[in-house]
mmCIF file of C-alpha atoms in Angstrom:
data_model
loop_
_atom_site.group_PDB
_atom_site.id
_atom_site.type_symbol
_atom_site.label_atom_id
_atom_site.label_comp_id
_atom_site.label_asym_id
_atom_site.label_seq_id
_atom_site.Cartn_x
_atom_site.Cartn_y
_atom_site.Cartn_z
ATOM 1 C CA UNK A 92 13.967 -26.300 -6.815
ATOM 2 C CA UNK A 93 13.360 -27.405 -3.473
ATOM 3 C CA UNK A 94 15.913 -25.321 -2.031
ATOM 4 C CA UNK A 95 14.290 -22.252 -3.446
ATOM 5 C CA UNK A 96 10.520 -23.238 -2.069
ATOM 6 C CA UNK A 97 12.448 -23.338 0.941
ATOM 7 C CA UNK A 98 13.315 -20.025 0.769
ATOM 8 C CA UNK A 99 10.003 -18.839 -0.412
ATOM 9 C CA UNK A 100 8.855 -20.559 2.949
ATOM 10 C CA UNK A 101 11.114 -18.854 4.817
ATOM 11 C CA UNK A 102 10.300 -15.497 3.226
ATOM 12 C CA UNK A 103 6.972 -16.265 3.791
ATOM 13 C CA UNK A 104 7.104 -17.053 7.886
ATOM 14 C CA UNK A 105 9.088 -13.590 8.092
ATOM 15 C CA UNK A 106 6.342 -12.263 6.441
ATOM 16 C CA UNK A 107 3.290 -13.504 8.954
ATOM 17 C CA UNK A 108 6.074 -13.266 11.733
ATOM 18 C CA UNK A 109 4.792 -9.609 13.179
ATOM 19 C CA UNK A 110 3.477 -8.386 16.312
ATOM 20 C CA UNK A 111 0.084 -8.408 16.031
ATOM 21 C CA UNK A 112 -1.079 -4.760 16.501
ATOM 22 C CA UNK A 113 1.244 -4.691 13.213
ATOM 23 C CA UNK A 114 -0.360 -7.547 11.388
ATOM 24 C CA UNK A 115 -4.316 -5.762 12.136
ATOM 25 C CA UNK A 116 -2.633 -2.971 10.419
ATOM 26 C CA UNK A 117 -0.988 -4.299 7.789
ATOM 27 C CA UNK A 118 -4.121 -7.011 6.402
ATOM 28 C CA UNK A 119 -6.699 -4.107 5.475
ATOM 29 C CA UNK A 120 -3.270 -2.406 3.686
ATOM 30 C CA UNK A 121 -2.992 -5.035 2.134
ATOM 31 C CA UNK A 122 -6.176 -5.118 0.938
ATOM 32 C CA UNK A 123 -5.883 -2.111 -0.492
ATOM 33 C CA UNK A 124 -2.749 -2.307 -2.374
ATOM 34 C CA UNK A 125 -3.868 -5.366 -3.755
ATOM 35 C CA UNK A 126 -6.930 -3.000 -5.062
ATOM 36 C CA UNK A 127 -5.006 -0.729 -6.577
ATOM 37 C CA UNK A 128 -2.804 -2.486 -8.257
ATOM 38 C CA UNK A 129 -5.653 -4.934 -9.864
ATOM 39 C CA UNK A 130 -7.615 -1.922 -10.844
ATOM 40 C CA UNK A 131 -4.708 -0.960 -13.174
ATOM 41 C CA UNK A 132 -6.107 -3.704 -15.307
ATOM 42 C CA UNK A 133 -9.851 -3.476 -15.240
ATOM 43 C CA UNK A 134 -11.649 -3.652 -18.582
ATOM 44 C CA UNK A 135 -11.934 -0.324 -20.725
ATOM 45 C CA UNK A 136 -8.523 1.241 -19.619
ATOM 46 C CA UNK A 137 -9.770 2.967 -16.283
ATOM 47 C CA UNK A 138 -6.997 2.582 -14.013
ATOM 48 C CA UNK A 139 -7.950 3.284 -10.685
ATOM 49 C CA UNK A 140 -6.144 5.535 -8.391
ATOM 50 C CA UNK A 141 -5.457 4.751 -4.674
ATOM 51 C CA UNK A 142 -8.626 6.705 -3.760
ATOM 52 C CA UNK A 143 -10.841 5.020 -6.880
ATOM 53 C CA UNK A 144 -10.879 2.107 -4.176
ATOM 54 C CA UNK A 145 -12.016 4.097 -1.295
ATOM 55 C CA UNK A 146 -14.980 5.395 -3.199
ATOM 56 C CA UNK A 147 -15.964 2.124 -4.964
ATOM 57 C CA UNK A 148 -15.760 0.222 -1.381
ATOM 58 C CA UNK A 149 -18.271 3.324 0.468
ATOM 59 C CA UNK A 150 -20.170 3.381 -2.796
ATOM 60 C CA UNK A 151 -21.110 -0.461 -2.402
ATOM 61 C CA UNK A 152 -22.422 0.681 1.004
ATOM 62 C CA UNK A 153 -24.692 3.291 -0.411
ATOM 63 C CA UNK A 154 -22.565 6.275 1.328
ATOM 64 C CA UNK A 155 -22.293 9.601 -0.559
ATOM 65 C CA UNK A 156 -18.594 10.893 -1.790
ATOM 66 C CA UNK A 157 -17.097 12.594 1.489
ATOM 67 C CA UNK A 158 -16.325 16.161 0.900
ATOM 68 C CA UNK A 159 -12.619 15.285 2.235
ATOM 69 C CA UNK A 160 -12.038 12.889 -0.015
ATOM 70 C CA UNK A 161 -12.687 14.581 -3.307
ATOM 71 C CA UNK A 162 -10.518 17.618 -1.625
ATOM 72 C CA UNK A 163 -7.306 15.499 -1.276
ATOM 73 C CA UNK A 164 -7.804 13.588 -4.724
ATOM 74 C CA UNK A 165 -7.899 17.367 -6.262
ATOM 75 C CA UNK A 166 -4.543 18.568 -4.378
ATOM 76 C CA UNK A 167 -2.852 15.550 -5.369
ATOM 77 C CA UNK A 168 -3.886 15.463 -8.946
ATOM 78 C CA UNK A 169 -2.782 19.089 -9.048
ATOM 79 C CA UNK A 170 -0.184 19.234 -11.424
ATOM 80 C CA UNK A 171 1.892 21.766 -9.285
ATOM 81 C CA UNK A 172 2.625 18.847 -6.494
ATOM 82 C CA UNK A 173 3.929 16.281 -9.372
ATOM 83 C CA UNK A 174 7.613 17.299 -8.585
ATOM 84 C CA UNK A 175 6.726 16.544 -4.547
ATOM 85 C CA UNK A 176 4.974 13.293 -5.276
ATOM 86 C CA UNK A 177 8.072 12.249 -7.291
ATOM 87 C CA UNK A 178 9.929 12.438 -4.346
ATOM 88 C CA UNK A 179 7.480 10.479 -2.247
ATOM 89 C CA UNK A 180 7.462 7.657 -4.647
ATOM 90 C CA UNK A 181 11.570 7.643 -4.217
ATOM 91 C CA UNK A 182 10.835 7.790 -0.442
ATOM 92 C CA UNK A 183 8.989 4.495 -1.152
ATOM 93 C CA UNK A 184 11.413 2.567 -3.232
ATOM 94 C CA UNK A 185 14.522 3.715 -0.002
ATOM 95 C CA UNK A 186 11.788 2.399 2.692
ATOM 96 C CA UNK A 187 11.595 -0.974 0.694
ATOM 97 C CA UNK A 188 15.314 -0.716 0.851
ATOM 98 C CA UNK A 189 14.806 -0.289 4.484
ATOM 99 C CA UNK A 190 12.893 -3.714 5.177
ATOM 100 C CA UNK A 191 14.284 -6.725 6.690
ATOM 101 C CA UNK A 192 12.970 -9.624 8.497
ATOM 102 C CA UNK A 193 12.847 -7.877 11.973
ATOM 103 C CA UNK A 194 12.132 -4.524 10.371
ATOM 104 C CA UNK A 195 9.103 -4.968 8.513
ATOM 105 C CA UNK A 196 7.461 -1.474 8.820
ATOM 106 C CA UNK A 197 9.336 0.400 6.325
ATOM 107 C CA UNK A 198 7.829 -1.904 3.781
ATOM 108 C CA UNK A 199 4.227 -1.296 4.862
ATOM 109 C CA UNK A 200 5.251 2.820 4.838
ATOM 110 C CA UNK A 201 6.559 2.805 1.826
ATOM 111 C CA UNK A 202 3.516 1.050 0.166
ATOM 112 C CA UNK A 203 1.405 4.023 1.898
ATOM 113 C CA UNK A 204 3.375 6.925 0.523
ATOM 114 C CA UNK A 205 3.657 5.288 -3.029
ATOM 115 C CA UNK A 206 -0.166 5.315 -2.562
ATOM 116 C CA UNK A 207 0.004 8.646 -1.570
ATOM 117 C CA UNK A 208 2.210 9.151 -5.103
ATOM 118 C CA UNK A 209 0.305 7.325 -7.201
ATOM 119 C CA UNK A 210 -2.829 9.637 -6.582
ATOM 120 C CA UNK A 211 -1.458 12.397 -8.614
ATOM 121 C CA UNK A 212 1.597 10.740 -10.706
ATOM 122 C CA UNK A 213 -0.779 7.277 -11.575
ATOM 123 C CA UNK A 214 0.385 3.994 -11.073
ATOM 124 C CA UNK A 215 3.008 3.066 -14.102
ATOM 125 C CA UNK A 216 5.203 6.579 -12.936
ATOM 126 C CA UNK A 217 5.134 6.041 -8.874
ATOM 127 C CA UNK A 218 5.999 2.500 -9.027
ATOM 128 C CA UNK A 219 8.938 3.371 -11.736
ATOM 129 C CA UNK A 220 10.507 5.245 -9.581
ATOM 130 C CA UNK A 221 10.362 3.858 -6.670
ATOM 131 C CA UNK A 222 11.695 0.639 -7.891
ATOM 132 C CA UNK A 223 14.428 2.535 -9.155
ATOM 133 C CA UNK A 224 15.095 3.856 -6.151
ATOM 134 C CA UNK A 225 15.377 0.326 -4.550
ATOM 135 C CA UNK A 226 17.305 -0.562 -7.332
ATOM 136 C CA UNK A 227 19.744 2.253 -7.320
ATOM 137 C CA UNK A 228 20.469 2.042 -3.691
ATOM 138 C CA UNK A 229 21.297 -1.644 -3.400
ATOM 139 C CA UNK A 230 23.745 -1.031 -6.424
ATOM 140 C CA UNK A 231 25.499 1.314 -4.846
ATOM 141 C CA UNK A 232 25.827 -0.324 -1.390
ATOM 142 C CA UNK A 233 27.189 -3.101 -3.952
ATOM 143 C CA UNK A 234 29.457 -1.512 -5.581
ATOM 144 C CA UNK A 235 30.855 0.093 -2.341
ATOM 145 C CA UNK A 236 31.462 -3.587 -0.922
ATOM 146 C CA UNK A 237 33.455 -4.704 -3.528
ATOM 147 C CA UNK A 238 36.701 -3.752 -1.954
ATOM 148 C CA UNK A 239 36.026 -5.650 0.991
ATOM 149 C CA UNK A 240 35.744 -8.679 -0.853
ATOM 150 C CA UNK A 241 36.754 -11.542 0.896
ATOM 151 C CA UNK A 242 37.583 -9.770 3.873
ATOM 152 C CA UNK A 243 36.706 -10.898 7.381
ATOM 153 C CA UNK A 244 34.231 -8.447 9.969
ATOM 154 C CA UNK A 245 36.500 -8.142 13.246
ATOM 155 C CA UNK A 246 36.582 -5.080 14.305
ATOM 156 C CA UNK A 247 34.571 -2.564 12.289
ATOM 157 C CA UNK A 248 31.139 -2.867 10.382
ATOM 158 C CA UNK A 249 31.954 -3.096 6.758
ATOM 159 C CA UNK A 250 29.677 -4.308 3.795
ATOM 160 C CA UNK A 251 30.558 -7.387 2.147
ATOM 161 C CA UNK A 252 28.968 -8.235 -1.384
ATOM 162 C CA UNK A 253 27.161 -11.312 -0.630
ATOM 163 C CA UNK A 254 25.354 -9.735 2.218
ATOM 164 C CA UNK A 255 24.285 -6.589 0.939
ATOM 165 C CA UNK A 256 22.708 -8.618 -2.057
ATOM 166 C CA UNK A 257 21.177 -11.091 -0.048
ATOM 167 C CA UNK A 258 19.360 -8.242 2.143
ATOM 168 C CA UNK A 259 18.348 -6.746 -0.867
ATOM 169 C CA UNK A 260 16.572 -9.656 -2.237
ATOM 170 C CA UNK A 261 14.527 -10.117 1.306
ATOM 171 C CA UNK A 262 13.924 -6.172 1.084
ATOM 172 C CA UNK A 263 12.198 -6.803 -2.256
ATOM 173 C CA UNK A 264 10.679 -10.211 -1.201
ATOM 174 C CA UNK A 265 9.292 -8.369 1.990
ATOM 175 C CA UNK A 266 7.977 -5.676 0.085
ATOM 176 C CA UNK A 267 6.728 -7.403 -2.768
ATOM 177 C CA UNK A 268 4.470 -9.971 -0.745
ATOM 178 C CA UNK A 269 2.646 -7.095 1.111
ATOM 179 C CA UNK A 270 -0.136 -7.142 -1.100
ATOM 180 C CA UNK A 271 -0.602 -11.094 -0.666
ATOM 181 C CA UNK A 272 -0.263 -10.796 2.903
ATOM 182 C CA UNK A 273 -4.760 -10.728 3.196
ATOM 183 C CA UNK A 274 -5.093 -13.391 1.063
ATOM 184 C CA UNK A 275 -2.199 -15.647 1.503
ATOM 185 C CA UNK A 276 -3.139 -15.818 5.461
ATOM 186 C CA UNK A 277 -7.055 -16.108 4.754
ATOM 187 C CA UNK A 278 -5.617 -19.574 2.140
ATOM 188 C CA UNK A 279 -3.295 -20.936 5.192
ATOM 189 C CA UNK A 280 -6.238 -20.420 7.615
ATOM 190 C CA UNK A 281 -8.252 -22.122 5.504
ATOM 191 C CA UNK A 282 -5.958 -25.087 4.267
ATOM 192 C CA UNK A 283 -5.193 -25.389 8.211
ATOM 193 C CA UNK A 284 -7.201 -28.221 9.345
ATOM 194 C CA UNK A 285 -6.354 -29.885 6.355
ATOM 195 C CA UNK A 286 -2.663 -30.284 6.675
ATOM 196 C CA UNK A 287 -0.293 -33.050 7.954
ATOM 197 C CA UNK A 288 2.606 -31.604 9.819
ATOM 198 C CA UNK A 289 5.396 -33.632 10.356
ATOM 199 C CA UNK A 290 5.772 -35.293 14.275
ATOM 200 C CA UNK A 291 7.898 -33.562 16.352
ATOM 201 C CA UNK A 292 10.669 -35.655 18.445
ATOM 202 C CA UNK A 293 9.875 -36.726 22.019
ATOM 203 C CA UNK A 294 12.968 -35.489 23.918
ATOM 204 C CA UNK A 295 12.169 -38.067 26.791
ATOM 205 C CA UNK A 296 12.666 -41.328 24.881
ATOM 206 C CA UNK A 297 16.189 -42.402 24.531
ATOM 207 C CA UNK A 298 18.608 -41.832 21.558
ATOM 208 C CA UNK A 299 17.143 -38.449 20.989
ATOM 209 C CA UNK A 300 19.447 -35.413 21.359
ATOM 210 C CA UNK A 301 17.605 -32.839 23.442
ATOM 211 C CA UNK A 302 20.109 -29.539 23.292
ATOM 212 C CA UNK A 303 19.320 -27.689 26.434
ATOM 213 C CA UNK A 304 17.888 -30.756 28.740
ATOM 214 C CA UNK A 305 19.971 -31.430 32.115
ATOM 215 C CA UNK A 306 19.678 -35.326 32.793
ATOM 216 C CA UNK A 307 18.033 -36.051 36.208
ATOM 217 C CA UNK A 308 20.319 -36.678 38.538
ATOM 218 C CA UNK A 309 21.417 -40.423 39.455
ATOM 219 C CA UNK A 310 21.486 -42.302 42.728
ATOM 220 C CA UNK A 311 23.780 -44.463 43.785
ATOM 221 C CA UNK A 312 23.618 -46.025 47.271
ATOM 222 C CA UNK A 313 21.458 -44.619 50.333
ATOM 223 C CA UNK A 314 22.034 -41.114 50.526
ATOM 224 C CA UNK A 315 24.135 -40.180 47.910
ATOM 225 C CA UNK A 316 23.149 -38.444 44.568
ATOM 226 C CA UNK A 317 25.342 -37.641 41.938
ATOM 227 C CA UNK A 318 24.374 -35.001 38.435
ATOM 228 C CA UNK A 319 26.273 -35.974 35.010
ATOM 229 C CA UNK A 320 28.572 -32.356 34.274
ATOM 230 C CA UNK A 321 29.929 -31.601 30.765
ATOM 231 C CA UNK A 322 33.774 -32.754 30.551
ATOM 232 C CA UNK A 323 36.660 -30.211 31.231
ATOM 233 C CA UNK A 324 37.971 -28.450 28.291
ATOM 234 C CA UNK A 325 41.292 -28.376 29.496
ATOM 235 C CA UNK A 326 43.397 -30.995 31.249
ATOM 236 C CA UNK A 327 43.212 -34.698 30.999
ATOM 237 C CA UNK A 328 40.905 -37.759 32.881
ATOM 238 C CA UNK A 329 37.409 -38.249 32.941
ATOM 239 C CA UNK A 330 34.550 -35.835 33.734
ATOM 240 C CA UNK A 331 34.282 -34.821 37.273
ATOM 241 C CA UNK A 332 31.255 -36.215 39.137
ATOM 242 C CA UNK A 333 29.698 -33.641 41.705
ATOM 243 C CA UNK A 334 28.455 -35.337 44.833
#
């Protein structure tokens, strides 16, 4: 159990780890998926579509329906585009597939264009197939590693079982937390002051290993000053001193 909240952690640092022209863009997308997807389970069996949440958010401000808007909902609901927006929600699940810890963009893409599907094909169909999508590419990067099974990397780039399914489950982690990105960093921002971290170790007090901290150097006698160098790794004696 505690090996897995460690993970979650982890997942979780990658997550709030962006640059932060990314991390503007990615809280108010956020937002909005989170929207979306908790419309799908408002009371009387409305589901809202991607651009139900525009209109509801400039209808709170007393703004009229923009003439664009209503335009794009129409060609997406179209019924001749369903084929195209099927593709787009595949083109989702393959940039979820795309998302690692220091490639976290496809998975804020791919949210956007399964928006952009879930305008005309509705929420239950875009998300379908995009997960299958996800799903179906890992399996076959999976089942094309399993002849290098227990092989070593030297030379070439191969895929090896255990790490394609380990970066598929941070692809889906990744792209699965994107619509608790807003909230989970307005709760940490929050629960900030109110947290104990634990104390950090003082590299200048003795008995503490410090990796990376060159000793001062020592003197001994008027005028001479000796530094401390790592021992020889070949050969025999002691560690030369430098004078």
């Amino acid at each position: 159990m505690a090996a897995r909240v460690r993970d979650l952690t982890e997942v979780w640092t990658a997550l709030t780890a962006r640059p932060r022209a990314q991390l503007l863009l990615a809280v108010p997308l956020s937002l909005w998926v989170l929207a979306w997807v908790c419309g799908q389970f408002v009371e009387g069996g409305a589901q809202w579509s991607p651009l139900d949440v525009v209109r509801s958010v400039t209808g709170r401000f007393g703004s009229p329906d923009p003439d664009w808007l209503a335009a794009v909902s129409a060609w997406l609901r179209d019924p001749v585009h369903r084929g195209l927006l099927g593709w787009f929600a595949v083109a989702a699940g393959l940039l979820w597939a795309a998302t690692s810890a220091r490639a976290q963009a496809p998975a804020l893409l791919g949210w956007f264009v399964l928006m952009v599907a879930g305008e005309g094909l509705g929420y239950s169909p875009a998300f379908g197939r995009a997960a299958a999508a996800f799903l179906g590419f890992v399996t076959l990067l999976a089942v094309l590693s399993t002849p290098n099974r227990g092989r070593m990397v030297v030379r070439r780039v191969r895929l090896l079982p255990r790490d394609v399914l380990r970066a598929g489950v941070v692809a889906a982690a990744l792209s699965l937390l994107v619509p608790l990105l807003a909230p989970g960093l307005a709760l940490s921002r929050l629960l900030r002051p109110y947290l104990t971290r634990p104390a950090r170790p003082d590299p200048s007090r003795l008995g503490v290993a410090a990796p990376g901290v060159i000793p001062p150097p020592r003197i001994e006698g008027r005028g001479r000053e000796t530094t401390v160098t790592s021992p020889p790794r070949h050969g025999r004696g002691r560690a030369p001193m430098s004078e």
